[in-house]
mmCIF file of C-alpha atoms in Angstrom:
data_model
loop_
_atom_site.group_PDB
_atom_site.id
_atom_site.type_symbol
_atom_site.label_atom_id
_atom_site.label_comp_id
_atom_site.label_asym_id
_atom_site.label_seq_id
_atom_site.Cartn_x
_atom_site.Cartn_y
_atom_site.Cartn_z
ATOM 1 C CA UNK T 868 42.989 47.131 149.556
ATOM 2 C CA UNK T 869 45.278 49.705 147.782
ATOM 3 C CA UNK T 870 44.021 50.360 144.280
ATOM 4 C CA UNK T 871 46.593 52.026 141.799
ATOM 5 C CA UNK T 872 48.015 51.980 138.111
ATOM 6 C CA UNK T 873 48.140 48.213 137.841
ATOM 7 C CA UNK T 874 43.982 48.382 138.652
ATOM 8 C CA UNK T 875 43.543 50.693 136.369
ATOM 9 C CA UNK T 876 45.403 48.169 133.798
ATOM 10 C CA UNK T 877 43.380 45.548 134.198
ATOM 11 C CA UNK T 878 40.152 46.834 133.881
ATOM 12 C CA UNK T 879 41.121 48.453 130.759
ATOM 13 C CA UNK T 880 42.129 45.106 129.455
ATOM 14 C CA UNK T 881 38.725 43.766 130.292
ATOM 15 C CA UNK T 882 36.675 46.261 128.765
ATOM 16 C CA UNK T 883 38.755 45.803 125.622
ATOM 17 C CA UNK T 884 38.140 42.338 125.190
ATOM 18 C CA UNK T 885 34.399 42.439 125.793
ATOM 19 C CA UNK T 886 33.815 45.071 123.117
ATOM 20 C CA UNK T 887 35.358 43.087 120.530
ATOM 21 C CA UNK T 888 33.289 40.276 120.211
ATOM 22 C CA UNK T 889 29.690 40.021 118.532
ATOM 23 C CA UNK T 890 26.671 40.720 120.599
ATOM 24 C CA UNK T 891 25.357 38.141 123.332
ATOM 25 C CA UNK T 892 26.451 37.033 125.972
ATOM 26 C CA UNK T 893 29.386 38.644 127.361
ATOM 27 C CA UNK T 894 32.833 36.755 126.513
ATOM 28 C CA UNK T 895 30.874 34.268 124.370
ATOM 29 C CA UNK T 896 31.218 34.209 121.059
ATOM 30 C CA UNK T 897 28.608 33.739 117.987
ATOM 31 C CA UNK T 898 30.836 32.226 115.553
ATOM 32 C CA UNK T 899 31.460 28.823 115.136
ATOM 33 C CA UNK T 900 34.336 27.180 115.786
ATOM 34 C CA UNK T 901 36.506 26.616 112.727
ATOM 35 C CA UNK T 902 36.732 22.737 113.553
ATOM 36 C CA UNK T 903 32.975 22.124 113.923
ATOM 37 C CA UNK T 904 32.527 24.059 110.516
ATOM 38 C CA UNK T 905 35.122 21.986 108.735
ATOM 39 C CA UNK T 906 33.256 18.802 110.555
ATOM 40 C CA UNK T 907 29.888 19.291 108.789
ATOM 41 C CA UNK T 908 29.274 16.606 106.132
ATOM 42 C CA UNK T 909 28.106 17.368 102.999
ATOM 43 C CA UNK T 910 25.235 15.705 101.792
ATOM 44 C CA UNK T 911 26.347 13.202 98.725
ATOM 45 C CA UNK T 912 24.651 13.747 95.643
ATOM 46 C CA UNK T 913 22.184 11.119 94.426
ATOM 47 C CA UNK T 914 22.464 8.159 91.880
ATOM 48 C CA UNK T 915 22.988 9.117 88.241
ATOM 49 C CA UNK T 916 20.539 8.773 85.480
ATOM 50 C CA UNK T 917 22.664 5.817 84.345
ATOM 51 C CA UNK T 918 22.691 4.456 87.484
ATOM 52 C CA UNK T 919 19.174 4.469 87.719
ATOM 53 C CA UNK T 920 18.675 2.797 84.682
ATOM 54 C CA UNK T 921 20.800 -0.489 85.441
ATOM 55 C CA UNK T 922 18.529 -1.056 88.170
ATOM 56 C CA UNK T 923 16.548 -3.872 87.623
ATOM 57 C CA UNK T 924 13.023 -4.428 90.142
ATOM 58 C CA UNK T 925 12.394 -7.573 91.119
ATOM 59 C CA UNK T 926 9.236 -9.490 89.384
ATOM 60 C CA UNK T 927 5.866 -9.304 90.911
ATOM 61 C CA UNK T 928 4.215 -12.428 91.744
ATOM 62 C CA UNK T 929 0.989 -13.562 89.883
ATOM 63 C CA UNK T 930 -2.105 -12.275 91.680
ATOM 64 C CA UNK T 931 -3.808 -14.452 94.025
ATOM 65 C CA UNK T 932 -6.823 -15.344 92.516
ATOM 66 C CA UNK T 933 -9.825 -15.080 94.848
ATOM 67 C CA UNK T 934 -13.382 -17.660 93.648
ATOM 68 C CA UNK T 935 -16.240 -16.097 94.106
ATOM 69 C CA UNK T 936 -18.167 -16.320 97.012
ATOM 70 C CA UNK T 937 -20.521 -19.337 96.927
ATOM 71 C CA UNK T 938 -24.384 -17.581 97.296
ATOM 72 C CA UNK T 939 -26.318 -20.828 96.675
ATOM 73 C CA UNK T 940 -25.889 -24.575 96.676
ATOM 74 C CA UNK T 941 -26.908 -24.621 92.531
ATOM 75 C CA UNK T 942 -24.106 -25.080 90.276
ATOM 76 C CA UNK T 943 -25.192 -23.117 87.167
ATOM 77 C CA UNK T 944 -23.486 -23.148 83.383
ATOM 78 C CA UNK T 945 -24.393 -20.576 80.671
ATOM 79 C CA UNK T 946 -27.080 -22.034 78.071
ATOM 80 C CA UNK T 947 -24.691 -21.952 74.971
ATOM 81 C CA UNK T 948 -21.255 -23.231 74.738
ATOM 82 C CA UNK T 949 -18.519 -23.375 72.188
ATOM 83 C CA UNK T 950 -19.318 -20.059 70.675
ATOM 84 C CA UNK T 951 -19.069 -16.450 70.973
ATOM 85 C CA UNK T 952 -22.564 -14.912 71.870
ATOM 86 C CA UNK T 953 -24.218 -11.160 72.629
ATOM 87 C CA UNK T 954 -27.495 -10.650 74.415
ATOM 88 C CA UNK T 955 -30.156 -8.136 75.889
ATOM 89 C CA UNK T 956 -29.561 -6.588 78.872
ATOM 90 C CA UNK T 957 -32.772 -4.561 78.870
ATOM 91 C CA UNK T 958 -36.511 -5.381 79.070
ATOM 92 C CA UNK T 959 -38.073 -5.049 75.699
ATOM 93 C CA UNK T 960 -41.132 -6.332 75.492
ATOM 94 C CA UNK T 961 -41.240 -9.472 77.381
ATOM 95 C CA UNK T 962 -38.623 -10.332 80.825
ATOM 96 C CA UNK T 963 -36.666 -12.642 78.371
ATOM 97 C CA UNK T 964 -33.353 -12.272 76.404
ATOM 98 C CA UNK T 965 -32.178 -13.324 72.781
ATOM 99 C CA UNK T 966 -28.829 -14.726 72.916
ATOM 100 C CA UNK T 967 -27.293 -14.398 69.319
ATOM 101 C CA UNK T 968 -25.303 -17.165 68.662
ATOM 102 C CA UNK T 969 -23.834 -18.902 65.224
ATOM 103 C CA UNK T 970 -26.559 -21.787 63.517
ATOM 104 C CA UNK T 971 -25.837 -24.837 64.724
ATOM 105 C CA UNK T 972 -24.081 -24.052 68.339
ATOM 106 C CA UNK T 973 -24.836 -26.328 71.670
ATOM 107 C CA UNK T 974 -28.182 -25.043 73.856
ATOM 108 C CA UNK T 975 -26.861 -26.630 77.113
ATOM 109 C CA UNK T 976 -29.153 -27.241 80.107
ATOM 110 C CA UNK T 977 -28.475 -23.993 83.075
ATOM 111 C CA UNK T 978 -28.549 -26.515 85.715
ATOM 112 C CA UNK T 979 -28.993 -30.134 87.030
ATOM 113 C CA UNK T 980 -33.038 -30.605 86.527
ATOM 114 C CA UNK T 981 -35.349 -32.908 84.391
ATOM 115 C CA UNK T 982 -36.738 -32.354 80.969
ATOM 116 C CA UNK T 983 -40.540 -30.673 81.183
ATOM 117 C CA UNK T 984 -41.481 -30.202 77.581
ATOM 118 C CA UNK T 985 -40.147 -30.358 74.334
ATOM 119 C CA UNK T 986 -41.382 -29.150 70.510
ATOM 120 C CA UNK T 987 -39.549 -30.741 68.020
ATOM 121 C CA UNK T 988 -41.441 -29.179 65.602
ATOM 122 C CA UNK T 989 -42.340 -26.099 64.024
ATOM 123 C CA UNK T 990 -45.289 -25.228 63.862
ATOM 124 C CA UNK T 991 -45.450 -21.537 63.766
ATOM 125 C CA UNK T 992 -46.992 -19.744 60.874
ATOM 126 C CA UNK T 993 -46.978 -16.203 59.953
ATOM 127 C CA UNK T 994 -50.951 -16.421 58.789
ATOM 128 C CA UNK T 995 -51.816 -17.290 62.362
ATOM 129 C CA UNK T 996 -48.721 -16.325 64.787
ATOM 130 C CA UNK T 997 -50.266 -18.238 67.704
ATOM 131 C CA UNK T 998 -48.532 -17.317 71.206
ATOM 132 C CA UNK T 999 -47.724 -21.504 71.419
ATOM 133 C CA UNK T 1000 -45.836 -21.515 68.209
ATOM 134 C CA UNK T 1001 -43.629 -18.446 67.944
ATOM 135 C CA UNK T 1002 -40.606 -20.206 69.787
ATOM 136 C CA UNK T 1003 -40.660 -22.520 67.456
ATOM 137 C CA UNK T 1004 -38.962 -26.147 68.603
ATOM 138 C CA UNK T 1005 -37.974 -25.506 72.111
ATOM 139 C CA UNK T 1006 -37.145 -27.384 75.036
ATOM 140 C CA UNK T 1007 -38.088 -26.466 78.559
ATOM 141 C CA UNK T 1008 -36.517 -28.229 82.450
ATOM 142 C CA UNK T 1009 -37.073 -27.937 85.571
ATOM 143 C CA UNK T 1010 -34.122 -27.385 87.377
ATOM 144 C CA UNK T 1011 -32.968 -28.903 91.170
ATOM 145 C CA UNK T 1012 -33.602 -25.433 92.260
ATOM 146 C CA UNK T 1013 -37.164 -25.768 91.204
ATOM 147 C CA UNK T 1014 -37.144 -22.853 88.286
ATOM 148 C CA UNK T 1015 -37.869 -23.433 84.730
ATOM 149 C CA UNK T 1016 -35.866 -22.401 82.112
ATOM 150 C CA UNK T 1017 -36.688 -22.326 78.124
ATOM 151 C CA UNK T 1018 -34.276 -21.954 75.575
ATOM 152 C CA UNK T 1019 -36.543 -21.433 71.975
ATOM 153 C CA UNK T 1020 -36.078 -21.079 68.315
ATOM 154 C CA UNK T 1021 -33.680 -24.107 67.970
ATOM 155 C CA UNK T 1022 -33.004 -25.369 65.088
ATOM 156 C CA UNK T 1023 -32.575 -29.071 66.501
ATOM 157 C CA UNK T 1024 -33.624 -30.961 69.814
ATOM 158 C CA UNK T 1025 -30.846 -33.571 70.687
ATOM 159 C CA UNK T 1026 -32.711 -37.216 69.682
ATOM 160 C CA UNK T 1027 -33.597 -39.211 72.404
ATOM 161 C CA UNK T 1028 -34.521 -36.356 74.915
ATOM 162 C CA UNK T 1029 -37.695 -36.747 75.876
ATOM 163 C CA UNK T 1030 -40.190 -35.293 78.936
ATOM 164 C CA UNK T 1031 -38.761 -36.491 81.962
ATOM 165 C CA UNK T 1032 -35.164 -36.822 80.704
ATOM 166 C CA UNK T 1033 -32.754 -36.230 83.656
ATOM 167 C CA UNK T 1034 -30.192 -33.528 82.795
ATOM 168 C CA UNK T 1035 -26.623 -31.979 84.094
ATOM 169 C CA UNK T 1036 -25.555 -28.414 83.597
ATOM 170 C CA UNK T 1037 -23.842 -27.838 80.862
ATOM 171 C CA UNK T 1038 -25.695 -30.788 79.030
ATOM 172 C CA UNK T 1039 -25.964 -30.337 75.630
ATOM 173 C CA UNK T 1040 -29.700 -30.605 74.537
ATOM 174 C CA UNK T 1041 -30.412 -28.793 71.346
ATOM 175 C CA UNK T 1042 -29.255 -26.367 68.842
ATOM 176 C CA UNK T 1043 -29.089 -22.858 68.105
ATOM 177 C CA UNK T 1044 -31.097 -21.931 64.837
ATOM 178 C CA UNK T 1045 -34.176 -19.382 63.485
ATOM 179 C CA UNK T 1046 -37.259 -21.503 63.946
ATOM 180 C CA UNK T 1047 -41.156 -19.852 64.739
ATOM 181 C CA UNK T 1048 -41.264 -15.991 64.221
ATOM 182 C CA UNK T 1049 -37.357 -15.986 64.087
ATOM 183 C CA UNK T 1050 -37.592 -17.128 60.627
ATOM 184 C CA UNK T 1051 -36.224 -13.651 59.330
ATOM 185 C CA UNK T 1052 -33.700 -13.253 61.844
ATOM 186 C CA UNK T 1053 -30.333 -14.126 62.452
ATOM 187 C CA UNK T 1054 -29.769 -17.569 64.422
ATOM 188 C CA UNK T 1055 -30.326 -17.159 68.186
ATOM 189 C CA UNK T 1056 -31.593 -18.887 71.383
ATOM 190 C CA UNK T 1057 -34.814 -17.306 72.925
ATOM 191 C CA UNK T 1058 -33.647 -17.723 76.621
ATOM 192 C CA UNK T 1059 -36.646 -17.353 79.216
ATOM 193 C CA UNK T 1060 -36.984 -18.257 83.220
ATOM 194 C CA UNK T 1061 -40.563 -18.751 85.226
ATOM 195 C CA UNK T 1062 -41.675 -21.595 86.904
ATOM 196 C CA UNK T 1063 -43.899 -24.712 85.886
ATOM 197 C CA UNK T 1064 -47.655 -24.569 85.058
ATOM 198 C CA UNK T 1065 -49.011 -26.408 82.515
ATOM 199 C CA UNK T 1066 -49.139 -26.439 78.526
ATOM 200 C CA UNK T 1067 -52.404 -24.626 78.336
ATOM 201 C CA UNK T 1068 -50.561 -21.400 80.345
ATOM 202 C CA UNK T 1069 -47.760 -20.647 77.495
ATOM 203 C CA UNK T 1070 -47.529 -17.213 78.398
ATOM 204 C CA UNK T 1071 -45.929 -17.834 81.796
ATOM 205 C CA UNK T 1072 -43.128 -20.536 80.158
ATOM 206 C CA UNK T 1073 -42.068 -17.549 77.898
ATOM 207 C CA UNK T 1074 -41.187 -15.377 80.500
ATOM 208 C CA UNK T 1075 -41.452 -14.244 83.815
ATOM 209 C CA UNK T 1076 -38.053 -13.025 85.432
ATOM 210 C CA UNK T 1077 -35.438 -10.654 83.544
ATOM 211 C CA UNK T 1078 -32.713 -13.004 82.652
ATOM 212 C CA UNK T 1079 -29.286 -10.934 82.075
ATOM 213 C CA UNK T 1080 -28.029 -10.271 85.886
ATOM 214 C CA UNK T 1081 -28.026 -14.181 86.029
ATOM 215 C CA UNK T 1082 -26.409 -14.667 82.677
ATOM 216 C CA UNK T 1083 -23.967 -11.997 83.334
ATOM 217 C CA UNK T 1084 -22.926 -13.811 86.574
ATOM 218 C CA UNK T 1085 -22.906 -17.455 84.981
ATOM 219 C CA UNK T 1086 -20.943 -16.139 81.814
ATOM 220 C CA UNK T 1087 -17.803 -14.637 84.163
ATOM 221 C CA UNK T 1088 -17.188 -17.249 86.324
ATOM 222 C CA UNK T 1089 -20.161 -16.463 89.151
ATOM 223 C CA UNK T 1090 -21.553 -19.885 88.829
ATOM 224 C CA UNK T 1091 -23.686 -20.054 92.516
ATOM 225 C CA UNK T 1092 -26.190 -17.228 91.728
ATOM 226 C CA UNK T 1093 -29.318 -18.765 91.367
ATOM 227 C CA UNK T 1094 -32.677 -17.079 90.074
ATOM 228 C CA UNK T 1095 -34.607 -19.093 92.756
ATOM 229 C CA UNK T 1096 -35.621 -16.581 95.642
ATOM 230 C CA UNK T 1097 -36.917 -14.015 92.513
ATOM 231 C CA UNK T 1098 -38.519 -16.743 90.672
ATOM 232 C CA UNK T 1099 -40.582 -17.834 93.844
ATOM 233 C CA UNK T 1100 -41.186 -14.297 95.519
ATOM 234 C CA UNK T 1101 -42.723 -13.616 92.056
ATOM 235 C CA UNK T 1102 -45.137 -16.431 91.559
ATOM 236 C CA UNK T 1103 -46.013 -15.592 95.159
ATOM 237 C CA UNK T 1104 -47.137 -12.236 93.909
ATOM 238 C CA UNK T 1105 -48.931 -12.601 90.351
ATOM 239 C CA UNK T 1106 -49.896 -16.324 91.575
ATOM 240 C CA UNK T 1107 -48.773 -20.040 89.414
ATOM 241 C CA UNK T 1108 -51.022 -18.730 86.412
ATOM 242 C CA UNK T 1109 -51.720 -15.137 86.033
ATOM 243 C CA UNK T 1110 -53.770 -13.996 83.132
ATOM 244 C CA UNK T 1111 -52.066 -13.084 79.927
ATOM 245 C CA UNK T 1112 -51.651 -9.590 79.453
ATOM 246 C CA UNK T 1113 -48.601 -8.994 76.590
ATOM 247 C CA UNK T 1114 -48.853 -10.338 72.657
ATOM 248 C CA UNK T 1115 -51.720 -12.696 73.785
ATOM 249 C CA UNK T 1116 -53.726 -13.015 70.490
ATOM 250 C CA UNK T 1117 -52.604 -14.087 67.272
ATOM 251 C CA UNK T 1118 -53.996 -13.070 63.749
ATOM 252 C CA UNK T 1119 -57.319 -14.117 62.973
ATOM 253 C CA UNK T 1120 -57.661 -15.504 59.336
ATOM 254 C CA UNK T 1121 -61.748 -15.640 58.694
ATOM 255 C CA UNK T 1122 -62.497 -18.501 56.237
ATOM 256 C CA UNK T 1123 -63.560 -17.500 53.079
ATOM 257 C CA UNK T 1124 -66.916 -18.827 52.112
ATOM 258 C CA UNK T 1125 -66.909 -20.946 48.389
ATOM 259 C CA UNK T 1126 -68.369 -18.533 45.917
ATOM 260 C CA UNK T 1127 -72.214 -19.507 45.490
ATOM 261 C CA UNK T 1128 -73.015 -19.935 41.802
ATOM 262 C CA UNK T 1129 -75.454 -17.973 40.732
ATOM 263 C CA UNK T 1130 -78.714 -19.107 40.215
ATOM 264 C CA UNK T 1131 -79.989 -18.641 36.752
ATOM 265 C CA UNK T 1132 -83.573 -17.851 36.664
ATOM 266 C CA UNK T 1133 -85.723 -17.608 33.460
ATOM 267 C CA UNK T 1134 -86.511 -13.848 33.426
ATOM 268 C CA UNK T 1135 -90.525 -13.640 33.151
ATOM 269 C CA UNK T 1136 -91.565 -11.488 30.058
ATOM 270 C CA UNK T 1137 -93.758 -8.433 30.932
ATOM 271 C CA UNK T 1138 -96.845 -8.222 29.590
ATOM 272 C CA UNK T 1139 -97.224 -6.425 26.533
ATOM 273 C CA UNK T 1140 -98.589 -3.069 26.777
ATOM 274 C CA UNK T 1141 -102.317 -3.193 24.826
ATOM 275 C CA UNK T 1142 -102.898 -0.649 22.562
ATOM 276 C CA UNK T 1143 -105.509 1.948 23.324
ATOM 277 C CA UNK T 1144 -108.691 1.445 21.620
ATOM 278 C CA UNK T 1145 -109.267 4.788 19.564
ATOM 279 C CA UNK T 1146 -112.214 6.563 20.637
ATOM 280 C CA UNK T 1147 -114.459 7.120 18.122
ATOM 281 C CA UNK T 1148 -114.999 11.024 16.966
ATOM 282 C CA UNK T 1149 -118.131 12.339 16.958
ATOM 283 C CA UNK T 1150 -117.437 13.983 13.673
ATOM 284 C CA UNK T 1151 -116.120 10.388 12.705
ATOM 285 C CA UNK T 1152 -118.938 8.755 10.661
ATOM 286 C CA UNK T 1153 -117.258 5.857 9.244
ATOM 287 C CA UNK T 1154 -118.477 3.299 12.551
ATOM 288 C CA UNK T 1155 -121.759 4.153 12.466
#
């Protein structure tokens, strides 16, 4: 092949055009086209302020409202009803609670059960304070789920109610008041849970399980937890009638004995000193 000027041309050309572009690959470019710049889209800006504004959400739905779980077959109420209350939710002195409440509002039975004992009386006295007397008129049941539960310084039992009474939760069976050692308080229901022994063991009807998780539970709307397995796994431990051991005496008042009247006795008159005969002087010659 004959190589001459027009070679020469060429390759010139060819170098040329290769040197004028950017670095890479030879005869290819860097730049982009001017079409697929101009193509680009440009992001649109957001909705205004205004526009934001005007939008209206759409309403929630109410929430679902989910019961709570069932955890016994006992149907339980909260002992006073009608009125706004407060109460203990620590251990003081004894595992009971004082539920302040206004004079005069509804003690209502915790659950299904039958009447066990009732004081419409009150018999308490400051002189004496004896441990059967300070809740003053009272009524105790025995519930379906075999607990008892007192509800104390009432200031009414409802008439008719007697021992053995059948009652419903949520039965109205006496009212709140200040009677026995609440006297100088403010009205309130002494509120208590053990199980049943007899009159002669008062100690144990006053108290034997803390109260407040169960009232707590009854009072918003939890009204299946029962005191029941506590009550029982209790008594198994400290046995139906454990000694008394808390605020067991009351105040002994000794009897004064009448004054004796004083006997009067004649006081005996002592003897009257004799005067000493005078011994005669020997220089004395008048008794001679």
């Amino acid at each position: 092949m004959r190589s001459g000027p027009l070679s020469a041309v060429v390759v010139g050309v060819l170098l040329t055009g290769g040197c004028a572009h950017a670095t890479g690959v030879a005869g290819v470019s860097m730049k982009a086209p001017a079409e697929a710049v101009a193509a680009t889209p440009v992001p649109s800006a957001g909705p205004g302020t205004d526009e934001q504004a005007g939008v209206q959400r759409p309403a929630a739905e109410a929430p679902v409202q989910v019961p709570p779980p069932q955890v016994s077959k006992y149907t339980y109420a909260f002992p006073v009803k009608g009125c706004k209350t407060s109460y203990q939710r620590k251990l003081l002195i004894l595992p009971k609670t004082t539920i302040w409440a206004a004079k005069g509002c509804a003690f209502v039975a915790p659950v299904d059960g039958v009447v066990d004992e009732i004081n419409t009386g009150n018999r308490w006295s400051p002189s004496t304070d004896r441990g059967p007397d300070r809740e003053g008129r009272f009524v105790s049941i025995i519930g379906e789920d075999g607990v008892r539960y007192l509800g104390g310084h009432l200031d009414a039992v409802v008439p008719d109610l007697k021992p053995g009474s059948k009652v419903k939760a949520g039965q109205k069976i006496g009212t709140i008041g200040n009677s026995g050692n609440a006297r100088d308080t403010a009205p309130n229901l002494y509120f208590a849970i053990s199980w049943k022994t007899g009159p002669a063991y008062w100690w144990v009807r006053r108290g034997m399980v803390e109260p407040w998780d169960y009232l707590d539970a009854w009072d918003k709307g939890n009204r299946t937890l029962s005191p029941k397995e506590e009550t029982f796994r209790l008594r198994g431990e400290v046995g139906e009638t454990p000694a008394c051991t808390t605020l067991c005496a009351g105040r002994s008042t000794p009897q004064q004995e009448p004054e004796k009247e004083e006997q009067k006795r004649p006081r005996k008159k002592k003897p009257a000193t004799p005067t000493p005969t005078p011994t005669p002087s020997l220089n004395d010659t008048s008794t001679l």
